[in-house]
Amino acid sequence: MLKKIMLIAAAAAVFCCGCSADYSNIDGYDRIMNARELYAGLYGAHLTVTDEGRGLVTQELTFLYDDVDRLAYSYYGTDGETEYREYHDGYEYSYTDENGEWATIKEGEQNYRGYNRVSKLSMADVGMIFIKPESIESSTVEQKGSDTIITTVYRSEELSEMMSAQLGTDGTLTEFSVIYTLNSTGYCTSMEQKGVAELNGETQKIDYLLTIDSMNDIAKINPPSELQ
């Protein structure tokens, strides 16, 4: 239902690896995998996805599980021209239609069911923190104060099909890397995807930054003013 998912989130959702192979040779791999599990275990958080080339926040999500593990969230997405919003209180799902007007579906209507710890919202699950270990060419780990910085460089040609599908255009990814910042307790506070692609005969940068804050520090998800 999150219609305006851009490259960073969509790619992460696609490659949620339940890997049985041994990737222990990848520096930082275990820390990244642990950070994914820590993120999926949060009770609440606020995150943004920024298109760094345009300096535009393309996605913003605040989510919170209640005491019976039902998920409430508020979501905003834009491609720079149109905007899209969602609000879920755990029992009703509201969203803006093609005219920007709010519509609401109650649980049980149109086969709609809310999210919880079992039926997860993709942006609140492990896949939001991208990794595709079988395509990693190299990785490095460095310490900056209390933060751990893990940089993974990918064999970009192996991700071109994914990029084309997510952006809805033909193209070739020529460079791709992901930079993770983990705090002292192992949580991922930011993930930067940096890419270069040949799209429609032009060389373009595809750089997105995911930031995660207010982890386990969300008290309430307030509905948009139009729904109050």
PDB file of C-alpha atoms in Angstrom:
ATOM      1  CA  MET A   1       0.000   0.000   0.000  1.00  0.00           C
ATOM      2  CA  LEU A   2       2.962   2.326   0.260  1.00  0.00           C
ATOM      3  CA  LYS A   3       2.715   3.482  -3.314  1.00  0.00           C
ATOM      4  CA  LYS A   4       5.601   5.942  -3.480  1.00  0.00           C
ATOM      5  CA  ILE A   5       8.452   3.647  -2.539  1.00  0.00           C
ATOM      6  CA  MET A   6      11.614   4.835  -4.275  1.00  0.00           C
ATOM      7  CA  LEU A   7      14.813   2.904  -5.012  1.00  0.00           C
ATOM      8  CA  ILE A   8      16.197   2.635  -1.505  1.00  0.00           C
ATOM      9  CA  ALA A   9      13.154   1.076   0.125  1.00  0.00           C
ATOM     10  CA  ALA A  10      12.079  -1.012  -2.819  1.00  0.00           C
ATOM     11  CA  ALA A  11      15.527  -2.491  -3.252  1.00  0.00           C
ATOM     12  CA  ALA A  12      15.716  -3.298   0.420  1.00  0.00           C
ATOM     13  CA  ALA A  13      12.341  -4.974   0.354  1.00  0.00           C
ATOM     14  CA  VAL A  14      13.277  -7.139  -2.620  1.00  0.00           C
ATOM     15  CA  PHE A  15      16.532  -8.459  -1.219  1.00  0.00           C
ATOM     16  CA  CYS A  16      15.580  -9.589   2.276  1.00  0.00           C
ATOM     17  CA  CYS A  17      18.029 -12.410   2.222  1.00  0.00           C
ATOM     18  CA  GLY A  18      17.251 -15.414   4.340  1.00  0.00           C
ATOM     19  CA  CYS A  19      20.728 -16.560   3.514  1.00  0.00           C
ATOM     20  CA  SER A  20      22.088 -20.005   4.306  1.00  0.00           C
ATOM     21  CA  ALA A  21      25.419 -19.368   2.568  1.00  0.00           C
ATOM     22  CA  ASP A  22      28.507 -18.357   4.547  1.00  0.00           C
ATOM     23  CA  TYR A  23      29.285 -14.653   4.124  1.00  0.00           C
ATOM     24  CA  SER A  24      31.598 -14.354   7.125  1.00  0.00           C
ATOM     25  CA  ASN A  25      34.376 -13.230   4.766  1.00  0.00           C
ATOM     26  CA  ILE A  26      32.504  -9.948   4.193  1.00  0.00           C
ATOM     27  CA  ASP A  27      33.781  -7.401   6.696  1.00  0.00           C
ATOM     28  CA  GLY A  28      30.884  -6.079   8.758  1.00  0.00           C
ATOM     29  CA  TYR A  29      28.373  -8.594   7.446  1.00  0.00           C
ATOM     30  CA  ASP A  30      27.378  -9.938  10.863  1.00  0.00           C
ATOM     31  CA  ARG A  31      26.968  -6.385  12.196  1.00  0.00           C
ATOM     32  CA  ILE A  32      24.700  -5.423   9.311  1.00  0.00           C
ATOM     33  CA  MET A  33      22.568  -8.513   9.756  1.00  0.00           C
ATOM     34  CA  ASN A  34      22.311  -7.827  13.487  1.00  0.00           C
ATOM     35  CA  ALA A  35      21.310  -4.214  12.776  1.00  0.00           C
ATOM     36  CA  ARG A  36      18.514  -5.455  10.508  1.00  0.00           C
ATOM     37  CA  GLU A  37      17.126  -7.647  13.284  1.00  0.00           C
ATOM     38  CA  LEU A  38      17.425  -4.835  15.814  1.00  0.00           C
ATOM     39  CA  TYR A  39      15.513  -2.526  13.489  1.00  0.00           C
ATOM     40  CA  ALA A  40      12.715  -5.065  12.972  1.00  0.00           C
ATOM     41  CA  GLY A  41      12.442  -5.434  16.739  1.00  0.00           C
ATOM     42  CA  LEU A  42      11.847  -1.741  17.438  1.00  0.00           C
ATOM     43  CA  TYR A  43       8.607  -0.711  19.114  1.00  0.00           C
ATOM     44  CA  GLY A  44       8.636   2.554  17.209  1.00  0.00           C
ATOM     45  CA  ALA A  45      10.828   4.863  15.136  1.00  0.00           C
ATOM     46  CA  HIS A  46      10.887   7.771  12.704  1.00  0.00           C
ATOM     47  CA  LEU A  47      12.663   7.462   9.366  1.00  0.00           C
ATOM     48  CA  THR A  48      13.225   9.534   6.281  1.00  0.00           C
ATOM     49  CA  VAL A  49      14.489   8.760   2.799  1.00  0.00           C
ATOM     50  CA  THR A  50      16.191  11.658   1.025  1.00  0.00           C
ATOM     51  CA  ASP A  51      17.034  11.941  -2.668  1.00  0.00           C
ATOM     52  CA  GLU A  52      20.423  13.571  -2.164  1.00  0.00           C
ATOM     53  CA  GLY A  53      20.694  14.764  -5.757  1.00  0.00           C
ATOM     54  CA  ARG A  54      17.597  16.921  -5.368  1.00  0.00           C
ATOM     55  CA  GLY A  55      17.859  17.511  -1.636  1.00  0.00           C
ATOM     56  CA  LEU A  56      14.311  16.180  -1.427  1.00  0.00           C
ATOM     57  CA  VAL A  57      12.791  14.038   1.311  1.00  0.00           C
ATOM     58  CA  THR A  58      10.905  11.492  -0.784  1.00  0.00           C
ATOM     59  CA  GLN A  59       9.587   9.373   2.089  1.00  0.00           C
ATOM     60  CA  GLU A  60       8.863   9.843   5.772  1.00  0.00           C
ATOM     61  CA  LEU A  61       7.470   7.219   8.121  1.00  0.00           C
ATOM     62  CA  THR A  62       6.666   7.214  11.835  1.00  0.00           C
ATOM     63  CA  PHE A  63       5.515   3.914  13.308  1.00  0.00           C
ATOM     64  CA  LEU A  64       4.574   2.516  16.712  1.00  0.00           C
ATOM     65  CA  TYR A  65       3.413  -0.859  18.005  1.00  0.00           C
ATOM     66  CA  ASP A  66       0.810  -0.824  20.796  1.00  0.00           C
ATOM     67  CA  ASP A  67       0.635  -3.132  23.815  1.00  0.00           C
ATOM     68  CA  VAL A  68      -0.992  -5.896  21.753  1.00  0.00           C
ATOM     69  CA  ASP A  69       1.531  -5.460  18.911  1.00  0.00           C
ATOM     70  CA  ARG A  70      -0.801  -3.734  16.460  1.00  0.00           C
ATOM     71  CA  LEU A  71       1.014  -1.252  14.269  1.00  0.00           C
ATOM     72  CA  ALA A  72       0.026   2.392  13.878  1.00  0.00           C
ATOM     73  CA  TYR A  73       1.894   4.562  11.386  1.00  0.00           C
ATOM     74  CA  SER A  74       1.894   7.789   9.429  1.00  0.00           C
ATOM     75  CA  TYR A  75       3.522   7.913   6.001  1.00  0.00           C
ATOM     76  CA  TYR A  76       4.356  10.618   3.458  1.00  0.00           C
ATOM     77  CA  GLY A  77       5.790  10.061  -0.013  1.00  0.00           C
ATOM     78  CA  THR A  78       6.512  12.271  -3.003  1.00  0.00           C
ATOM     79  CA  ASP A  79       8.250  12.077  -6.352  1.00  0.00           C
ATOM     80  CA  GLY A  80       8.726  15.848  -6.349  1.00  0.00           C
ATOM     81  CA  GLU A  81       5.513  16.492  -8.256  1.00  0.00           C
ATOM     82  CA  THR A  82       2.733  14.531  -6.593  1.00  0.00           C
ATOM     83  CA  GLU A  83       2.314  13.719  -2.906  1.00  0.00           C
ATOM     84  CA  TYR A  84       0.858  10.677  -1.206  1.00  0.00           C
ATOM     85  CA  ARG A  85      -0.066  10.104   2.447  1.00  0.00           C
ATOM     86  CA  GLU A  86      -1.189   7.221   4.617  1.00  0.00           C
ATOM     87  CA  TYR A  87      -2.377   6.941   8.195  1.00  0.00           C
ATOM     88  CA  HIS A  88      -3.165   3.768  10.084  1.00  0.00           C
ATOM     89  CA  ASP A  89      -4.398   3.733  13.701  1.00  0.00           C
ATOM     90  CA  GLY A  90      -4.175  -0.053  13.979  1.00  0.00           C
ATOM     91  CA  TYR A  91      -7.774  -0.666  12.919  1.00  0.00           C
ATOM     92  CA  GLU A  92      -8.492   1.778  10.095  1.00  0.00           C
ATOM     93  CA  TYR A  93      -6.392   2.577   7.043  1.00  0.00           C
ATOM     94  CA  SER A  94      -6.631   6.035   5.483  1.00  0.00           C
ATOM     95  CA  TYR A  95      -4.862   7.222   2.355  1.00  0.00           C
ATOM     96  CA  THR A  96      -4.976  10.009  -0.203  1.00  0.00           C
ATOM     97  CA  ASP A  97      -6.427   9.128  -3.603  1.00  0.00           C
ATOM     98  CA  GLU A  98      -5.369  10.408  -7.013  1.00  0.00           C
ATOM     99  CA  ASN A  99      -7.147  13.694  -6.291  1.00  0.00           C
ATOM    100  CA  GLY A 100      -5.421  14.160  -2.967  1.00  0.00           C
ATOM    101  CA  GLU A 101      -8.621  13.440  -1.034  1.00  0.00           C
ATOM    102  CA  TRP A 102      -8.619  11.147   1.993  1.00  0.00           C
ATOM    103  CA  ALA A 103     -10.322   7.757   1.827  1.00  0.00           C
ATOM    104  CA  THR A 104     -10.675   5.323   4.733  1.00  0.00           C
ATOM    105  CA  ILE A 105     -11.003   1.541   4.872  1.00  0.00           C
ATOM    106  CA  LYS A 106     -11.948  -0.171   8.116  1.00  0.00           C
ATOM    107  CA  GLU A 107     -10.452  -3.515   9.043  1.00  0.00           C
ATOM    108  CA  GLY A 108     -12.473  -6.274   7.380  1.00  0.00           C
ATOM    109  CA  GLU A 109     -13.566  -4.105   4.455  1.00  0.00           C
ATOM    110  CA  GLN A 110     -12.154  -4.953   1.008  1.00  0.00           C
ATOM    111  CA  ASN A 111     -10.202  -7.805   2.644  1.00  0.00           C
ATOM    112  CA  TYR A 112      -8.089  -5.275   4.518  1.00  0.00           C
ATOM    113  CA  ARG A 113      -6.188  -6.350   7.627  1.00  0.00           C
ATOM    114  CA  GLY A 114      -3.915  -4.236   9.773  1.00  0.00           C
ATOM    115  CA  TYR A 115      -0.237  -4.813  10.416  1.00  0.00           C
ATOM    116  CA  ASN A 116       1.323  -6.429  13.479  1.00  0.00           C
ATOM    117  CA  ARG A 117       4.523  -8.174  14.548  1.00  0.00           C
ATOM    118  CA  VAL A 118       3.679 -11.188  12.375  1.00  0.00           C
ATOM    119  CA  SER A 119       2.163  -9.424   9.347  1.00  0.00           C
ATOM    120  CA  LYS A 120       4.734  -6.673   9.105  1.00  0.00           C
ATOM    121  CA  LEU A 121       4.787  -3.417   7.215  1.00  0.00           C
ATOM    122  CA  SER A 122       7.760  -3.744   4.835  1.00  0.00           C
ATOM    123  CA  MET A 123       9.269  -0.426   5.896  1.00  0.00           C
ATOM    124  CA  ALA A 124       9.270  -1.574   9.529  1.00  0.00           C
ATOM    125  CA  ASP A 125      10.921  -4.900   8.756  1.00  0.00           C
ATOM    126  CA  VAL A 126      14.490  -6.114   8.192  1.00  0.00           C
ATOM    127  CA  GLY A 127      14.396  -5.418   4.464  1.00  0.00           C
ATOM    128  CA  MET A 128      14.439  -1.672   4.986  1.00  0.00           C
ATOM    129  CA  ILE A 129      18.162  -2.044   5.684  1.00  0.00           C
ATOM    130  CA  PHE A 130      19.452  -3.239   2.330  1.00  0.00           C
ATOM    131  CA  ILE A 131      22.013  -5.976   1.815  1.00  0.00           C
ATOM    132  CA  LYS A 132      22.602  -8.410  -1.052  1.00  0.00           C
ATOM    133  CA  PRO A 133      25.724 -10.228   0.109  1.00  0.00           C
ATOM    134  CA  GLU A 134      26.156 -12.431  -2.958  1.00  0.00           C
ATOM    135  CA  SER A 135      26.749  -9.288  -5.036  1.00  0.00           C
ATOM    136  CA  ILE A 136      29.189  -7.534  -2.681  1.00  0.00           C
ATOM    137  CA  GLU A 137      32.604  -7.006  -4.232  1.00  0.00           C
ATOM    138  CA  SER A 138      34.357  -5.539  -1.183  1.00  0.00           C
ATOM    139  CA  SER A 139      33.648  -4.064   2.230  1.00  0.00           C
ATOM    140  CA  THR A 140      35.463  -2.041   4.869  1.00  0.00           C
ATOM    141  CA  VAL A 141      34.788  -1.304   8.532  1.00  0.00           C
ATOM    142  CA  GLU A 142      36.056   1.759  10.371  1.00  0.00           C
ATOM    143  CA  GLN A 143      35.396   3.378  13.708  1.00  0.00           C
ATOM    144  CA  LYS A 144      34.426   7.057  14.010  1.00  0.00           C
ATOM    145  CA  GLY A 145      34.037   7.907  17.654  1.00  0.00           C
ATOM    146  CA  SER A 146      31.305   5.655  19.010  1.00  0.00           C
ATOM    147  CA  ASP A 147      29.937   4.910  15.523  1.00  0.00           C
ATOM    148  CA  THR A 148      30.893   2.046  13.241  1.00  0.00           C
ATOM    149  CA  ILE A 149      30.963   2.860   9.524  1.00  0.00           C
ATOM    150  CA  ILE A 150      30.606  -0.085   7.133  1.00  0.00           C
ATOM    151  CA  THR A 151      31.059   0.552   3.413  1.00  0.00           C
ATOM    152  CA  THR A 152      30.046  -2.152   0.926  1.00  0.00           C
ATOM    153  CA  VAL A 153      30.863  -1.930  -2.780  1.00  0.00           C
ATOM    154  CA  TYR A 154      28.660  -3.961  -5.134  1.00  0.00           C
ATOM    155  CA  ARG A 155      29.121  -5.545  -8.522  1.00  0.00           C
ATOM    156  CA  SER A 156      26.725  -3.045 -10.016  1.00  0.00           C
ATOM    157  CA  GLU A 157      25.825  -5.056 -13.112  1.00  0.00           C
ATOM    158  CA  GLU A 158      24.119  -7.600 -10.871  1.00  0.00           C
ATOM    159  CA  LEU A 159      21.711  -4.902  -9.611  1.00  0.00           C
ATOM    160  CA  SER A 160      20.810  -3.300 -12.950  1.00  0.00           C
ATOM    161  CA  GLU A 161      17.659  -5.340 -13.473  1.00  0.00           C
ATOM    162  CA  MET A 162      16.415  -4.395 -10.006  1.00  0.00           C
ATOM    163  CA  MET A 163      17.114  -0.720 -10.642  1.00  0.00           C
ATOM    164  CA  SER A 164      15.298  -0.723 -13.979  1.00  0.00           C
ATOM    165  CA  ALA A 165      12.254  -2.412 -12.469  1.00  0.00           C
ATOM    166  CA  GLN A 166      12.054  -0.001  -9.534  1.00  0.00           C
ATOM    167  CA  LEU A 167      12.591   3.175 -11.551  1.00  0.00           C
ATOM    168  CA  GLY A 168      10.394   2.042 -14.414  1.00  0.00           C
ATOM    169  CA  THR A 169      13.005   2.755 -17.039  1.00  0.00           C
ATOM    170  CA  ASP A 170      15.692   0.941 -19.003  1.00  0.00           C
ATOM    171  CA  GLY A 171      19.204   1.546 -17.801  1.00  0.00           C
ATOM    172  CA  THR A 172      22.482   0.128 -16.570  1.00  0.00           C
ATOM    173  CA  LEU A 173      23.852   0.606 -13.084  1.00  0.00           C
ATOM    174  CA  THR A 174      27.596   1.230 -13.400  1.00  0.00           C
ATOM    175  CA  GLU A 175      28.501   1.933  -9.752  1.00  0.00           C
ATOM    176  CA  PHE A 176      26.771   1.086  -6.493  1.00  0.00           C
ATOM    177  CA  SER A 177      27.805   1.182  -2.849  1.00  0.00           C
ATOM    178  CA  VAL A 178      26.084   1.282   0.518  1.00  0.00           C
ATOM    179  CA  ILE A 179      27.426   3.041   3.608  1.00  0.00           C
ATOM    180  CA  TYR A 180      25.963   2.036   6.977  1.00  0.00           C
ATOM    181  CA  THR A 181      26.369   3.959  10.213  1.00  0.00           C
ATOM    182  CA  LEU A 182      25.801   1.850  13.332  1.00  0.00           C
ATOM    183  CA  ASN A 183      25.720   3.344  16.817  1.00  0.00           C
ATOM    184  CA  SER A 184      27.463   1.941  19.894  1.00  0.00           C
ATOM    185  CA  THR A 185      24.584  -0.476  20.578  1.00  0.00           C
ATOM    186  CA  GLY A 186      24.549  -1.853  17.027  1.00  0.00           C
ATOM    187  CA  TYR A 187      21.487  -0.017  15.689  1.00  0.00           C
ATOM    188  CA  CYS A 188      21.630   1.429  12.175  1.00  0.00           C
ATOM    189  CA  THR A 189      21.121   5.194  12.350  1.00  0.00           C
ATOM    190  CA  SER A 190      21.717   5.843   8.662  1.00  0.00           C
ATOM    191  CA  MET A 191      22.243   4.003   5.398  1.00  0.00           C
ATOM    192  CA  GLU A 192      23.432   5.797   2.291  1.00  0.00           C
ATOM    193  CA  GLN A 193      23.061   4.253  -1.153  1.00  0.00           C
ATOM    194  CA  LYS A 194      25.342   5.829  -3.777  1.00  0.00           C
ATOM    195  CA  GLY A 195      24.959   4.837  -7.396  1.00  0.00           C
ATOM    196  CA  VAL A 196      25.786   5.867 -10.941  1.00  0.00           C
ATOM    197  CA  ALA A 197      23.610   4.729 -13.830  1.00  0.00           C
ATOM    198  CA  GLU A 198      23.253   5.103 -17.570  1.00  0.00           C
ATOM    199  CA  LEU A 199      19.582   6.023 -18.017  1.00  0.00           C
ATOM    200  CA  ASN A 200      18.097   6.989 -21.364  1.00  0.00           C
ATOM    201  CA  GLY A 201      21.554   7.714 -22.758  1.00  0.00           C
ATOM    202  CA  GLU A 202      22.582   9.934 -19.850  1.00  0.00           C
ATOM    203  CA  THR A 203      24.845   9.369 -16.865  1.00  0.00           C
ATOM    204  CA  GLN A 204      22.949  10.018 -13.648  1.00  0.00           C
ATOM    205  CA  LYS A 205      23.728   9.754  -9.969  1.00  0.00           C
ATOM    206  CA  ILE A 206      21.230   7.807  -7.879  1.00  0.00           C
ATOM    207  CA  ASP A 207      22.022   8.696  -4.287  1.00  0.00           C
ATOM    208  CA  TYR A 208      19.577   8.080  -1.434  1.00  0.00           C
ATOM    209  CA  LEU A 209      20.012   8.507   2.303  1.00  0.00           C
ATOM    210  CA  LEU A 210      17.929   6.630   4.869  1.00  0.00           C
ATOM    211  CA  THR A 211      18.022   8.024   8.409  1.00  0.00           C
ATOM    212  CA  ILE A 212      16.450   6.347  11.431  1.00  0.00           C
ATOM    213  CA  ASP A 213      15.896   8.226  14.701  1.00  0.00           C
ATOM    214  CA  SER A 214      13.575   8.364  17.730  1.00  0.00           C
ATOM    215  CA  MET A 215      14.076   4.611  18.059  1.00  0.00           C
ATOM    216  CA  ASN A 216      11.775   3.230  20.796  1.00  0.00           C
ATOM    217  CA  ASP A 217      10.998   6.854  21.631  1.00  0.00           C
ATOM    218  CA  ILE A 218       7.652   7.394  19.863  1.00  0.00           C
ATOM    219  CA  ALA A 219       4.782   7.990  22.268  1.00  0.00           C
ATOM    220  CA  LYS A 220       1.857   8.383  19.853  1.00  0.00           C
ATOM    221  CA  ILE A 221       1.041   8.502  16.159  1.00  0.00           C
ATOM    222  CA  ASN A 222      -1.149  11.527  15.616  1.00  0.00           C
ATOM    223  CA  PRO A 223      -3.613  11.471  12.701  1.00  0.00           C
ATOM    224  CA  PRO A 224      -3.262  14.148  10.024  1.00  0.00           C
ATOM    225  CA  SER A 225      -5.274  17.277  10.791  1.00  0.00           C
ATOM    226  CA  GLU A 226      -7.689  16.446   7.947  1.00  0.00           C
ATOM    227  CA  LEU A 227      -8.739  13.278   9.774  1.00  0.00           C
ATOM    228  CA  GLN A 228      -9.066  14.775  13.256  1.00  0.00           C
TER     229      GLN A 228
END
